[in-house]
XYZ file of C-alpha atoms in Angstrom:
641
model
C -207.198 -3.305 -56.664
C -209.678 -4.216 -59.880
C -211.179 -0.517 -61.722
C -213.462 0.823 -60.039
C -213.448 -1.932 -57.076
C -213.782 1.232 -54.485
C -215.848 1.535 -51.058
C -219.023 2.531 -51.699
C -220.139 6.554 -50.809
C -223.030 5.725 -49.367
C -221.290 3.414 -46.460
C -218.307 5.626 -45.323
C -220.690 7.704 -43.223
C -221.527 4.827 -40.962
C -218.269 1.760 -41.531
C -216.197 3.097 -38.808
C -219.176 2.904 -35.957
C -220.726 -0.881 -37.474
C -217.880 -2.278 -39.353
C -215.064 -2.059 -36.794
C -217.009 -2.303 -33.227
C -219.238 -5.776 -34.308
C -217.977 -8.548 -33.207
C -218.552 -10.392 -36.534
C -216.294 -11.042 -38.978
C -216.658 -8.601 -41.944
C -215.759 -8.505 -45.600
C -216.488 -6.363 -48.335
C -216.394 -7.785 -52.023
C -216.220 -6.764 -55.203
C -217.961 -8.579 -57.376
C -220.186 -7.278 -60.308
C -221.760 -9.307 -62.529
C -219.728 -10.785 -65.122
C -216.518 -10.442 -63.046
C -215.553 -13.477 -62.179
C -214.588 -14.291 -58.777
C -214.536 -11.075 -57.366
C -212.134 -9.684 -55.115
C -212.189 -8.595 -51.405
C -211.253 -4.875 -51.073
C -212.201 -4.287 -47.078
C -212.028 -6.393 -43.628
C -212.803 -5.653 -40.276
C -210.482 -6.279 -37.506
C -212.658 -9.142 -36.210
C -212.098 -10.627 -39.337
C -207.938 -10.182 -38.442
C -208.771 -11.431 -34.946
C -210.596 -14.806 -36.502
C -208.100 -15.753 -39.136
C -204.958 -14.078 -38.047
C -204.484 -12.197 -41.738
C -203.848 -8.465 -41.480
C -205.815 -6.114 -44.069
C -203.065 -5.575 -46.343
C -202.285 -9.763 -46.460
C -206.314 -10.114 -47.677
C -207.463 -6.703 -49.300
C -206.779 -7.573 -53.371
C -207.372 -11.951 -52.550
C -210.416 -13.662 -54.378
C -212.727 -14.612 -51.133
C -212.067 -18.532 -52.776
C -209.028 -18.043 -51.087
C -210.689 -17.990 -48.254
C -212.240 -21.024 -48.577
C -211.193 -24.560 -47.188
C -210.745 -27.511 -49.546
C -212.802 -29.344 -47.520
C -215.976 -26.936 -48.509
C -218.450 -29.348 -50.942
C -217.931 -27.940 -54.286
C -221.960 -27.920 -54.314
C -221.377 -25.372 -51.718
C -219.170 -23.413 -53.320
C -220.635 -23.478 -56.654
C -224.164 -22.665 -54.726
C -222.225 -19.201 -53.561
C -220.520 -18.019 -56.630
C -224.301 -18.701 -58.690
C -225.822 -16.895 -56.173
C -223.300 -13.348 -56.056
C -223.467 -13.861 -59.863
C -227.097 -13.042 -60.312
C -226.550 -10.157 -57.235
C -228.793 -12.640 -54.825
C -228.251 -12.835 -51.130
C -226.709 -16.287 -49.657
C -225.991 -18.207 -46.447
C -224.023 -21.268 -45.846
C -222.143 -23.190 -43.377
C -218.152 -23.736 -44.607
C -214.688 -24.079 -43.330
C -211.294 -21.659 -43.392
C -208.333 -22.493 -42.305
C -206.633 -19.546 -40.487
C -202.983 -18.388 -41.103
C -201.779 -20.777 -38.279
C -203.564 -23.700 -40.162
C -206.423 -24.422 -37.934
C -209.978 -25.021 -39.276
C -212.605 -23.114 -38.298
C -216.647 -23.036 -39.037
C -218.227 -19.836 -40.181
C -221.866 -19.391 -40.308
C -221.831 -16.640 -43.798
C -224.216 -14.616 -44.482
C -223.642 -12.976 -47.636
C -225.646 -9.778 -48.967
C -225.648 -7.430 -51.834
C -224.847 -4.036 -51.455
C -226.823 -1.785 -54.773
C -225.110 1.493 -55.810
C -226.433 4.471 -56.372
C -227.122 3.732 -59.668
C -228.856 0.327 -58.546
C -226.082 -1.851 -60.043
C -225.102 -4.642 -57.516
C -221.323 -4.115 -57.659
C -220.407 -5.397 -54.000
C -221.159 -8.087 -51.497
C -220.971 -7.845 -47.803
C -220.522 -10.913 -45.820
C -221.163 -11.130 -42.518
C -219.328 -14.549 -40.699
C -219.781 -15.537 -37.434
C -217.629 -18.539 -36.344
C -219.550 -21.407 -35.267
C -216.747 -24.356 -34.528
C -217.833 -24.753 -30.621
C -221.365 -25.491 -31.951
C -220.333 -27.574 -34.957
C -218.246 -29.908 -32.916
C -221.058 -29.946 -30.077
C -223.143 -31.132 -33.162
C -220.947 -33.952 -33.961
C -220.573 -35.382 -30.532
C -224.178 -35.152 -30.288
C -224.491 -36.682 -33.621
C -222.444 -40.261 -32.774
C -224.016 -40.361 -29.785
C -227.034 -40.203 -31.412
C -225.522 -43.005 -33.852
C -224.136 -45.100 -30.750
C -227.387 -45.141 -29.200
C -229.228 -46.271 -32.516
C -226.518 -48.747 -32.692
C -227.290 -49.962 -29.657
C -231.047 -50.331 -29.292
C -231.022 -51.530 -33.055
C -228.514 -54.677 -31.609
C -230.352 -55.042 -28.411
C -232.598 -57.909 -28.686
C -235.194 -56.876 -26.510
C -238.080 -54.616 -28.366
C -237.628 -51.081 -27.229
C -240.511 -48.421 -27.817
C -241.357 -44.934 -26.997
C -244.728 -43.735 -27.060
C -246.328 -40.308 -26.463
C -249.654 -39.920 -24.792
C -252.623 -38.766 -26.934
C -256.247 -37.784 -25.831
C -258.609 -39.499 -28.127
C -261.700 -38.564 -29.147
C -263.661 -40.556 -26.864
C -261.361 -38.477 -23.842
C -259.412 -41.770 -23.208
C -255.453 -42.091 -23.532
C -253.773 -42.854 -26.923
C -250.114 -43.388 -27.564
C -248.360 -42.395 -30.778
C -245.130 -44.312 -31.373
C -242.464 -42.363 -31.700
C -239.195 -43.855 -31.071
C -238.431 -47.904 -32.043
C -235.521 -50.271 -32.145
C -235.465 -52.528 -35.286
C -236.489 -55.788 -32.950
C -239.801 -53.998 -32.208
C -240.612 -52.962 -35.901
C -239.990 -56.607 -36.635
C -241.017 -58.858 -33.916
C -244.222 -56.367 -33.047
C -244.986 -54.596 -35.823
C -244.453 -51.249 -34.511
C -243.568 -48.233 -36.685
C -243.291 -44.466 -35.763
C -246.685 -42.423 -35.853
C -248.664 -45.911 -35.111
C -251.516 -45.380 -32.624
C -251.283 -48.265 -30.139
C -254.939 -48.011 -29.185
C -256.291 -46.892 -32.632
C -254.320 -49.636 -35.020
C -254.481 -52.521 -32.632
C -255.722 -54.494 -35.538
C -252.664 -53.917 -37.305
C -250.424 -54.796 -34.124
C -248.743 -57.401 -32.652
C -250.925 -58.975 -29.898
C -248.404 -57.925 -27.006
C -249.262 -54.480 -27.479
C -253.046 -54.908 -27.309
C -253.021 -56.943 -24.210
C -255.405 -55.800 -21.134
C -252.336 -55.790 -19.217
C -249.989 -53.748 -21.485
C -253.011 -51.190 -22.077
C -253.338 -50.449 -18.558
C -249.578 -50.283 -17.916
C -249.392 -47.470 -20.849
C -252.506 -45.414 -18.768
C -251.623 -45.980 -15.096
C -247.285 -45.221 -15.677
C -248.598 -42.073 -18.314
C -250.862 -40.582 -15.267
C -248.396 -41.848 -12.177
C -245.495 -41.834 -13.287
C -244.846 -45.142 -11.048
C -242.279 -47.506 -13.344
C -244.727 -51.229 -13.687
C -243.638 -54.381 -14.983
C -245.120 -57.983 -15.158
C -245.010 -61.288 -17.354
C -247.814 -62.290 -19.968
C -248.407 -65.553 -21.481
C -250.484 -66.571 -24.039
C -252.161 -70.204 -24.959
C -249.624 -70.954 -27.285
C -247.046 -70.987 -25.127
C -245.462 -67.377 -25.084
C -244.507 -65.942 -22.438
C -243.580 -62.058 -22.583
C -241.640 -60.106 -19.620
C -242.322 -56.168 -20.077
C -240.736 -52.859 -18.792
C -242.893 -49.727 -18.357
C -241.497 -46.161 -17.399
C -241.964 -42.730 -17.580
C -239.116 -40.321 -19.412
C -240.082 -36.769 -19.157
C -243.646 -36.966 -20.753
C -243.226 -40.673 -22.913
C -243.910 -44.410 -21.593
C -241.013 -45.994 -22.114
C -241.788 -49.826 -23.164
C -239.166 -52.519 -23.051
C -240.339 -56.157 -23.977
C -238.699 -59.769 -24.033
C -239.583 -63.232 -24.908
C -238.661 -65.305 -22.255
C -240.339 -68.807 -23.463
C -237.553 -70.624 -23.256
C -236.137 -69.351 -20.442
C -239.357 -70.402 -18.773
C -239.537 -73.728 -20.802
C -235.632 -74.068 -19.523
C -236.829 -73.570 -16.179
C -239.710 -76.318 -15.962
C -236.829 -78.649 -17.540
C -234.621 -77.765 -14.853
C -237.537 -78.325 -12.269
C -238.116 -81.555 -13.669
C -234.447 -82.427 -13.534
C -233.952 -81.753 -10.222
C -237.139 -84.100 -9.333
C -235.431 -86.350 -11.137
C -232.452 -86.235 -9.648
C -233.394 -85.724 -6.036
C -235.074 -89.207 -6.480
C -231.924 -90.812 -7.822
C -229.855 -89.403 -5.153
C -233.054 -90.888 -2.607
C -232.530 -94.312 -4.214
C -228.558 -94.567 -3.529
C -228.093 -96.734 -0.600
C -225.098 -95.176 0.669
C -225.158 -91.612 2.331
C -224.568 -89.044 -0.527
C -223.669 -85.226 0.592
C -223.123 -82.511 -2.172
C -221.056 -79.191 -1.264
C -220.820 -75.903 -3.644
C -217.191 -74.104 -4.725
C -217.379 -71.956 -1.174
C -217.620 -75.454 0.536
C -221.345 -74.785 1.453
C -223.971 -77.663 1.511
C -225.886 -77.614 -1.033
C -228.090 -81.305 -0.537
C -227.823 -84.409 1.009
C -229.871 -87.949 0.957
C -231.945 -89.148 3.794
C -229.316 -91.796 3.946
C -226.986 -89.482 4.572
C -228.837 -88.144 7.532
C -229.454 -91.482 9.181
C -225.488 -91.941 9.042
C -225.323 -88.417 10.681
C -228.136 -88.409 12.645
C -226.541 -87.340 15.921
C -225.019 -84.174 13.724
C -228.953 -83.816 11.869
C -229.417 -80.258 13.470
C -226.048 -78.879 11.484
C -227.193 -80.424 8.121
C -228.859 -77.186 6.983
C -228.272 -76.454 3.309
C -225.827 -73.270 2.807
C -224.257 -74.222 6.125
C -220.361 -74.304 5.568
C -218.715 -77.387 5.688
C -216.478 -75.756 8.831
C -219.286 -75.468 10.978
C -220.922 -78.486 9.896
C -217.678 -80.461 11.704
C -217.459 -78.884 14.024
C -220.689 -79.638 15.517
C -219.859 -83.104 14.486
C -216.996 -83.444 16.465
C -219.037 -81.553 19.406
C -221.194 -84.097 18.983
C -219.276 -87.209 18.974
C -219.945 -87.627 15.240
C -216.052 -87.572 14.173
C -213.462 -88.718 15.149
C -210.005 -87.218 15.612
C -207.703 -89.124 17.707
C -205.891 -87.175 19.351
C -205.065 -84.549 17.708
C -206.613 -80.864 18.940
C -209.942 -79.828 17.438
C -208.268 -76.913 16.172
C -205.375 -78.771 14.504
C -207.313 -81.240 13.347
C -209.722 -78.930 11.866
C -207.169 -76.791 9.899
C -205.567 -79.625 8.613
C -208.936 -81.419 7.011
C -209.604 -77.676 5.901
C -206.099 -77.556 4.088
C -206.884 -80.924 2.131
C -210.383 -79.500 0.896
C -208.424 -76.320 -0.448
C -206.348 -78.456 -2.006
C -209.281 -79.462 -4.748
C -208.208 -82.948 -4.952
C -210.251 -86.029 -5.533
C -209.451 -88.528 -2.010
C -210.876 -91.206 -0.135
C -210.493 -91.685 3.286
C -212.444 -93.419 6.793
C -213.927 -92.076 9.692
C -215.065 -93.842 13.323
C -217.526 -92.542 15.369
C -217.340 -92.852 19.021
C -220.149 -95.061 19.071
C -217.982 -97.213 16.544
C -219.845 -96.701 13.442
C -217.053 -96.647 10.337
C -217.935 -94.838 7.111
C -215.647 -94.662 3.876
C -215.953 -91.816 2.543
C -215.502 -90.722 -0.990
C -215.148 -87.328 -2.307
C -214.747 -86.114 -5.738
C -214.685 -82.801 -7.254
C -217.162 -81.559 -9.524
C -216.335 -79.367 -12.741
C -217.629 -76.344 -10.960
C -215.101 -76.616 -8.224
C -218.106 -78.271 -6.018
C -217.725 -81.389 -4.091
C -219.339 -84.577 -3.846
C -218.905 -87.103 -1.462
C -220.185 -90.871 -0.938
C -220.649 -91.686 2.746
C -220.695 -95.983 3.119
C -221.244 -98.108 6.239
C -218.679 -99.728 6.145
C -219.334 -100.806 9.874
C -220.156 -104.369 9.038
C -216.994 -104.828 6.844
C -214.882 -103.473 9.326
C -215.722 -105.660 11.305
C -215.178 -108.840 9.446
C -211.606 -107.945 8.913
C -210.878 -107.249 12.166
C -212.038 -110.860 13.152
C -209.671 -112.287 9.938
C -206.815 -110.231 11.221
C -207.364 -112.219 14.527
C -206.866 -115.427 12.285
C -204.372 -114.589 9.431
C -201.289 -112.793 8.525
C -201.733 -108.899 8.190
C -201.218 -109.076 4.412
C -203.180 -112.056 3.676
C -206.236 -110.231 5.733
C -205.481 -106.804 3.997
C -206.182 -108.756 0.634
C -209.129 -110.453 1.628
C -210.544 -107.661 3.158
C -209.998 -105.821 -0.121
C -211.713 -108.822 -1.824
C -214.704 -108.756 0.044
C -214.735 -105.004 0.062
C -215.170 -105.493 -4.087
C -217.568 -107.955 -3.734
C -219.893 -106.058 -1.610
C -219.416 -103.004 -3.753
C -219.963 -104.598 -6.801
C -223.695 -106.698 -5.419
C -224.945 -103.476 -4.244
C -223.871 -101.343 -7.178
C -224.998 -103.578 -9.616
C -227.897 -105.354 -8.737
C -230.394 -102.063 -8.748
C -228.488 -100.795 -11.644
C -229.730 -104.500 -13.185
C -232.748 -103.707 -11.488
C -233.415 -100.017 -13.278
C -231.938 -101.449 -16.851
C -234.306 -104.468 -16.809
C -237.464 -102.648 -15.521
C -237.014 -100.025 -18.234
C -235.998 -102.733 -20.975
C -239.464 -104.038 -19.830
C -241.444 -100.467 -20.179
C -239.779 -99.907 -23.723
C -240.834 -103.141 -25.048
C -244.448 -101.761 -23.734
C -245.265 -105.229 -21.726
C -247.302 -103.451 -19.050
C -248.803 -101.482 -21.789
C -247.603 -98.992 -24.404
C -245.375 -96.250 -23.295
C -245.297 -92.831 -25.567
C -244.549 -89.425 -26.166
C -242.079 -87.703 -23.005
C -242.567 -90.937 -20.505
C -240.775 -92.740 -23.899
C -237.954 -90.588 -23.383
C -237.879 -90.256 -20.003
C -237.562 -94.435 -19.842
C -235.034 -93.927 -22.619
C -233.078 -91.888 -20.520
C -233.254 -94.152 -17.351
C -232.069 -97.683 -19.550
C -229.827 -95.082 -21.111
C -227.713 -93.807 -18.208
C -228.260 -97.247 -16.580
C -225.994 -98.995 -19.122
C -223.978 -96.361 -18.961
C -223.578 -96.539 -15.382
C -223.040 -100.458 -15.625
C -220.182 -99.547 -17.980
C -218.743 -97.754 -16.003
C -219.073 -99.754 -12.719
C -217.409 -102.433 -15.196
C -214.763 -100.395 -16.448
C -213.940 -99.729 -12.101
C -214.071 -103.401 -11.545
C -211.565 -104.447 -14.437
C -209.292 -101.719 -13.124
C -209.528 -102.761 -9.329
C -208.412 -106.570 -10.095
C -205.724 -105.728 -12.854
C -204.405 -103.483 -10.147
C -204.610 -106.326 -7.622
C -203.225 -108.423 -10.028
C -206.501 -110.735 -10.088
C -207.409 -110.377 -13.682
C -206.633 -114.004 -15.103
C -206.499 -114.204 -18.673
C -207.919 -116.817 -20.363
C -206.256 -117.902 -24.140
C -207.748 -119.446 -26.591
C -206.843 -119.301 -30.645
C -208.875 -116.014 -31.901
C -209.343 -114.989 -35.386
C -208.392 -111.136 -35.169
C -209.873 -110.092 -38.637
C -213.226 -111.974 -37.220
C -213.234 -109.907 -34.055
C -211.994 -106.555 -35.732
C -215.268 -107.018 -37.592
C -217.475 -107.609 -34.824
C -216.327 -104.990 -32.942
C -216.956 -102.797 -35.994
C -220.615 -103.887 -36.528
C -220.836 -103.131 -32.410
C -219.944 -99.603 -32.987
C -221.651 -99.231 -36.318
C -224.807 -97.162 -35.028
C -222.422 -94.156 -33.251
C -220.263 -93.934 -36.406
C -223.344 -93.575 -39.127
C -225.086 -91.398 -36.212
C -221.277 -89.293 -36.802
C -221.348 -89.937 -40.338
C -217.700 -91.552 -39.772
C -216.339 -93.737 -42.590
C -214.802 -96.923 -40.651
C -212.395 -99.067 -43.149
C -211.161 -102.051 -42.562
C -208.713 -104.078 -45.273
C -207.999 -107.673 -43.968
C -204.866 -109.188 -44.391
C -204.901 -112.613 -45.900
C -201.922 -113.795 -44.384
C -202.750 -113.194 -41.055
C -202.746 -115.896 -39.012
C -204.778 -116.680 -36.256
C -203.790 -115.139 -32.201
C -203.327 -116.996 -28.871
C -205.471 -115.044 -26.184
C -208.305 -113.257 -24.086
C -210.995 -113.396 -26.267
C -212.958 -111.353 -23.766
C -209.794 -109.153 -23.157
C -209.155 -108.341 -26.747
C -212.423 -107.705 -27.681
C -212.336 -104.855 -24.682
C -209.062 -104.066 -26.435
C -210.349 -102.876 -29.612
C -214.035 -102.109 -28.185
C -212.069 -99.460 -26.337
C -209.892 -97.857 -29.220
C -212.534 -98.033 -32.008
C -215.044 -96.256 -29.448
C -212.378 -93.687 -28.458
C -212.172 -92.936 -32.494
C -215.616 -92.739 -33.168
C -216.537 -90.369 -30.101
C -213.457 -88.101 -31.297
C -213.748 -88.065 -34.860
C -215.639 -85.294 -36.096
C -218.383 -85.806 -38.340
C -217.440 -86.729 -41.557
C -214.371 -88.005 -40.360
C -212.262 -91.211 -41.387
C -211.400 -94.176 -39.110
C -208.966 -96.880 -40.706
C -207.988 -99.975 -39.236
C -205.011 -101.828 -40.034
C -204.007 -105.584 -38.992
C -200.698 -107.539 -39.911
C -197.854 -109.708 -38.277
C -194.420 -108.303 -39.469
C -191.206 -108.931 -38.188
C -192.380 -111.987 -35.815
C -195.029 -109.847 -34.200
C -198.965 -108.842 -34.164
C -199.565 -105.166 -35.283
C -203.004 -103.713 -34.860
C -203.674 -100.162 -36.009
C -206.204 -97.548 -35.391
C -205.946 -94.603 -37.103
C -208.379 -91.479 -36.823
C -209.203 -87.526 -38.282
C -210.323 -86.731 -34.855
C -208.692 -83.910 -33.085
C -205.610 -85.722 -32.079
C -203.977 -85.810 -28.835
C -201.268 -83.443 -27.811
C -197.706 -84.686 -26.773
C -197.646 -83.816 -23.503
C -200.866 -85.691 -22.562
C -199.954 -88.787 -24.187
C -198.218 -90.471 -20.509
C -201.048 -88.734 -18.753
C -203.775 -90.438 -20.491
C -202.579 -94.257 -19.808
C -202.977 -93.336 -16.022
C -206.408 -94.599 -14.090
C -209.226 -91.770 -14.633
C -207.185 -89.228 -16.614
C -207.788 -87.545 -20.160
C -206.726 -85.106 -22.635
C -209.521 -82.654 -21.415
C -209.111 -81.240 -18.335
C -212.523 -81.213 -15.643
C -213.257 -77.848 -16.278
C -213.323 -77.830 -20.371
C -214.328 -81.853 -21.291
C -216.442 -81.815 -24.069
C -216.739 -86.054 -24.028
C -218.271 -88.364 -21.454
C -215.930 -91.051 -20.196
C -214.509 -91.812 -16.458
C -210.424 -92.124 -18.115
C -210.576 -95.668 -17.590
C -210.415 -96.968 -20.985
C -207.007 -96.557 -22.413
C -205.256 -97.259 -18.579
C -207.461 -100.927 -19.223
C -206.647 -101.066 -22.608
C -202.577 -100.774 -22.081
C -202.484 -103.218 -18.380
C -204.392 -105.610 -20.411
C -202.164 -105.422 -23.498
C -199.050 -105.693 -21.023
C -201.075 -108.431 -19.507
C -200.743 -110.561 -23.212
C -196.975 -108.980 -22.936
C -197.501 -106.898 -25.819
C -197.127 -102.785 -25.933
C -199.509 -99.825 -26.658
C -197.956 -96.697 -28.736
C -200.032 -93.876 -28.888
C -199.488 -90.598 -31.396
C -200.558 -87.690 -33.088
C -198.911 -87.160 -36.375
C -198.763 -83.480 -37.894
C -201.129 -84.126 -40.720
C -203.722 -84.313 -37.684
C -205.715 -87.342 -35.967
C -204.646 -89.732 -33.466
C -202.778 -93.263 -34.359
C -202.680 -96.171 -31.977
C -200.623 -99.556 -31.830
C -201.368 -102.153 -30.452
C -198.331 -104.843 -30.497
C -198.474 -108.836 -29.695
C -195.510 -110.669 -29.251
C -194.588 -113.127 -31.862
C -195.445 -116.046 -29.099
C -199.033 -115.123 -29.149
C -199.165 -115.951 -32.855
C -200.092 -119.462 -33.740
C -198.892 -122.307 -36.231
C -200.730 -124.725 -38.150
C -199.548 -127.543 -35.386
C -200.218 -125.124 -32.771
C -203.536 -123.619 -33.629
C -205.226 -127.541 -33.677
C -203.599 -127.932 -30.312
C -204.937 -124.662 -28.840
């Protein structure tokens, strides 16, 4: 022990009672001015129980020994300052006891004056305070999580106290705000709403807001409502009472309410397209529930009209049909029957498929899944047309009246398909050219719209019909000589609008030695129409699309390369089939029926040529299109052709 580093006289008489029976840690120090960092020459045997240290393994140490690394040295150096000039001191560090686990002590140092009024020791007082400390950190990220999380919500959050005002009436002092009400309303804590309204967003001032503050302050009864301004805004709000604040919660729901007057409009829209289709339309959800169906529909049905309820499921709506005489199931049990036609629904597959009533009414029926899971079906009379063929099978062979029957089945499908599609595409051609007066502003779009998904429709009414007679082998080509390089270019100038719209680079080198083809003019021209289209609506903008022409070893090569996003291996056979593509129902990011390319390759067979399709690694999609070296023409043979 230091000279003269001894127990002072004057607290012998009283250490045993206060020093050993406190239940705070205790430590007397020696440490007169000038002496550096002192030494510790007593401890209590709370101060053994805390740290685990006996007397004799701490009686003699500096009390910096004491200390944890961890301790700021601002800290420390704020202690040893303070014993130097004989001043009391409290702070907040760490130890680590002798089994190496870190504690919090709350110290409270004081100096102890001898007799002769020389500050020569310290007592320090330290009460451990890890429970609270660690109580205080919790608290403290929880407090940070919250913050966070109102600070990333992006509704305005508020909390406001109530005030009396001078004139007796209700105030509220903001006194808790997330960072989307400081900047979308203004708000700051300490603003009084009533008192600043000048200075505040227009929400907050409201009549209706106002009131809310008062009436959920004095009632505690939680209010909400919706306000909307000229402008447009609308605003849905949140009032309740926590303990004595108003809670406010606020969000701007404009477009959700502009989305939901679209969506309105929509659905007129297309409740009066599915009025106008003459054949009986029914649409069911994922859980095989009705959803809507045309009046058409209903007049096919009308003997089953009571069951057509929407949310009825489709189970109950057949049976009451077959109840009812409005199905027919041979002879098969209802039960049987019914599980059966309930299997092939589960099975989520598109199919087609004719029914006979008992009155002897025959519909063909049509259903195709939806990318929700849903279902659609077309209901046609096909009454009259049954008819007819049963009379030819009366007359003709079974396969020769299966063929015209199929024929006439086209024909009639194709008059009534077209001819109001015709009818919508020329009527709007007419209101866009403003010949019954000048059409603007959202009835411009609208008729946009309408010629818009008309053509569309056409296309792809088309794009059915090519596919029906190639299938029934009734496409008939029709050759003539063709300059390819002539048509390539034609068909680029076609598509020339959808690539600048993509900002798509379309090149096109003619070869000078190519000579001129023997075919389809029409068929061709869908040919490359078909390809080029497919690389312009999956190119991505910016993108490249080259095109490529030459006859080399004794045959016709035309190439079509793209940057698009290529098309994986395993799709490749997939694609060539009748109304597939690369994107599945559920994830298609393109419109398109799948028609295209399964045209594209019959009628490229049909000229006895191939179709290659690939994806090299560098990215993009290449596709050949190969005529046999017959379809190229001579000199002699092109001025015979």
């Amino acid at each position: 022990m230091p000279d003269g580093a001894k127990i002072p006289q004057n607290l012998n008489m009283f250490a045993p009672m206060v020093l050993e029976n406190t239940n705070d840690a205790i430590l007397l120090i020696y440490h007169p001015a000038g002496a550096g960092e002192g030494r510790i020459v007593y401890v209590n045997a709370a101060f053994t129980t805390q740290t685990g240290y006996s007397c004799e393994e701490i009686v003699g140490k500096s009390p910096r020994d004491l200390i944890d690394d961890a301790v700021p040295a601002e800290t420390v150096s704020q202690i040893q300052t303070a014993m130097d000039a004989g001043r009391p001191v409290r702070a907040e560090i760490t130890n680590v006891t002798k089994d190496g686990k870190r504690i919090w002590l709350d110290a409270n140092i004081l100096p102890l004056s001898d007799p002769d009024g020389v500050v020569r020791h310290f007592i320090s007082f330290r009460r451990e305070i890890t429970d609270w400390k660690t109580r205080e950190a919790v608290l403290r990220e929880a407090r940070e999580r919250y913050r966070t999380v109102m600070d990333a919500c992006l509704d305005a959050f508020f909390l406001l106290a109530p005030e009396t005002g001078a004139d007796g009436d209700l105030d509220f002092r903001v006194v808790e705000t997330n960072k989307h009400a400081v900047n979308a309303l203004g708000l700051y804590d300490g603003a009084l709403i009533r008192q600043e309204s000048a200075r505040l967003d227009r929400i907050l001032v409201s009549p209706e807001m106002q009131s809310g503050f008062v009436s959920v302050a004095r009632t505690g009864v939680p209010a909400e409502g919706l306000l909307s301004f000229p402008d447009g805004v609308w605003i849905r709000y949140h009032l309740l009472k926590i303990g004595q604040h108003v809670a406010a919660v606020t969000r701007d729901v404009s477009e959700a309410r502009r989305s939901q007057q679209r969506i309105v409009e929509a659905e007129a829209w297309l409740r009066d397209a599915i009025e106008s289709i003459d054949h009986g339309l029914v649409l069911y959800d994922p859980d095989d529930r009705l959803i809507t169906c045309n009046q058409r529909f209903k007049d096919l049905h009308r003997q089953n009209i009571d069951a057509l309820v929407p949310g009825t499921p489709y189970e109950t709506i057949i049976r009451s049909a077959i109840a009812k005489g409005d199905w027919d199931i041979g002879d098969q049990s209802v039960e049987d029957w019914i599980a059966n036609r309930l299997k092939q629904r589960q099975a989520k597959t598109d199919r087609s498929y004719v029914n006979e009533t008992e009155n002897g009414q025959v519909l063909r029926i049509d259903e195709k899944r939806t990318q929700n899971g849903g279902l659609v079906a077309v209901h046609a009379d096909i009454t009259a047309v049954k008819q007819r063929e049963h009379l030819l099978r009366e007359a003709k062979e079974q396969a020769e009246a299966a063929n015209v029957s199929k024929s006439q089945f086209l024909a009639t499908m194709s008059h009534e398909l077209r001819t109001p599609l015709n009818a919508v595409i020329g009527f709007s051609e007419i209101l866009k050219q403003g010949v019954f007066g000048e059409v603007t502003g959202k009835n411009l779009e609208y008729v946009d719209d309408i010629h818009n998904a008309g053509r569309h429709l056409l296309a792809l009414i088309n794009d059915v019909l090519d596919m029906a007679k190639i299938e029934a082998g009734k496409y008939v080509l029709e050759d003539e000589a063709i300059d390819i390089s002539e048509l390539i270019n034609e068909c680029i100038r076609q598509l020339s609008p959808q690539a600048e719209e993509g900002q798509l680079f379309i090149q096109y080198a003619p070869d000078p030695q190519l000579v001129p083809v023997r075919a389809d003019r029409r068929a061709m021209k869908q040919i490359l129409l078909n390809l080029l289209s497919n690389a312009v609506k999956f190119t991505p903008v910016g993108g490249a699309i080259q095109i490529g022409a030459q006859a080399g070893a004794g045959e016709l090569e035309i190439v079509i390369r793209d940057t698009g996003v290529g098309i994986a291996p395993e799709h490749i056979d997939r694609i060539l089939k009748p109304f597939e593509q690369a994107e599945n129902s559920n994830n298609r990011t393109h419109e398109g029926t799948g028609l295209g390319l399964s045209i594209t390759h019959h009628l490229t067979e049909l000229h006895g040529g191939s179709l290659r399709i690939g994806s090299p690694e560098s990215g993009g999609t290449v596709v050949t299109v190969t005529l046999p070296a017959e379809r190229l023409l001579s000199d002699s043979a092109r001025a015979s052709a």
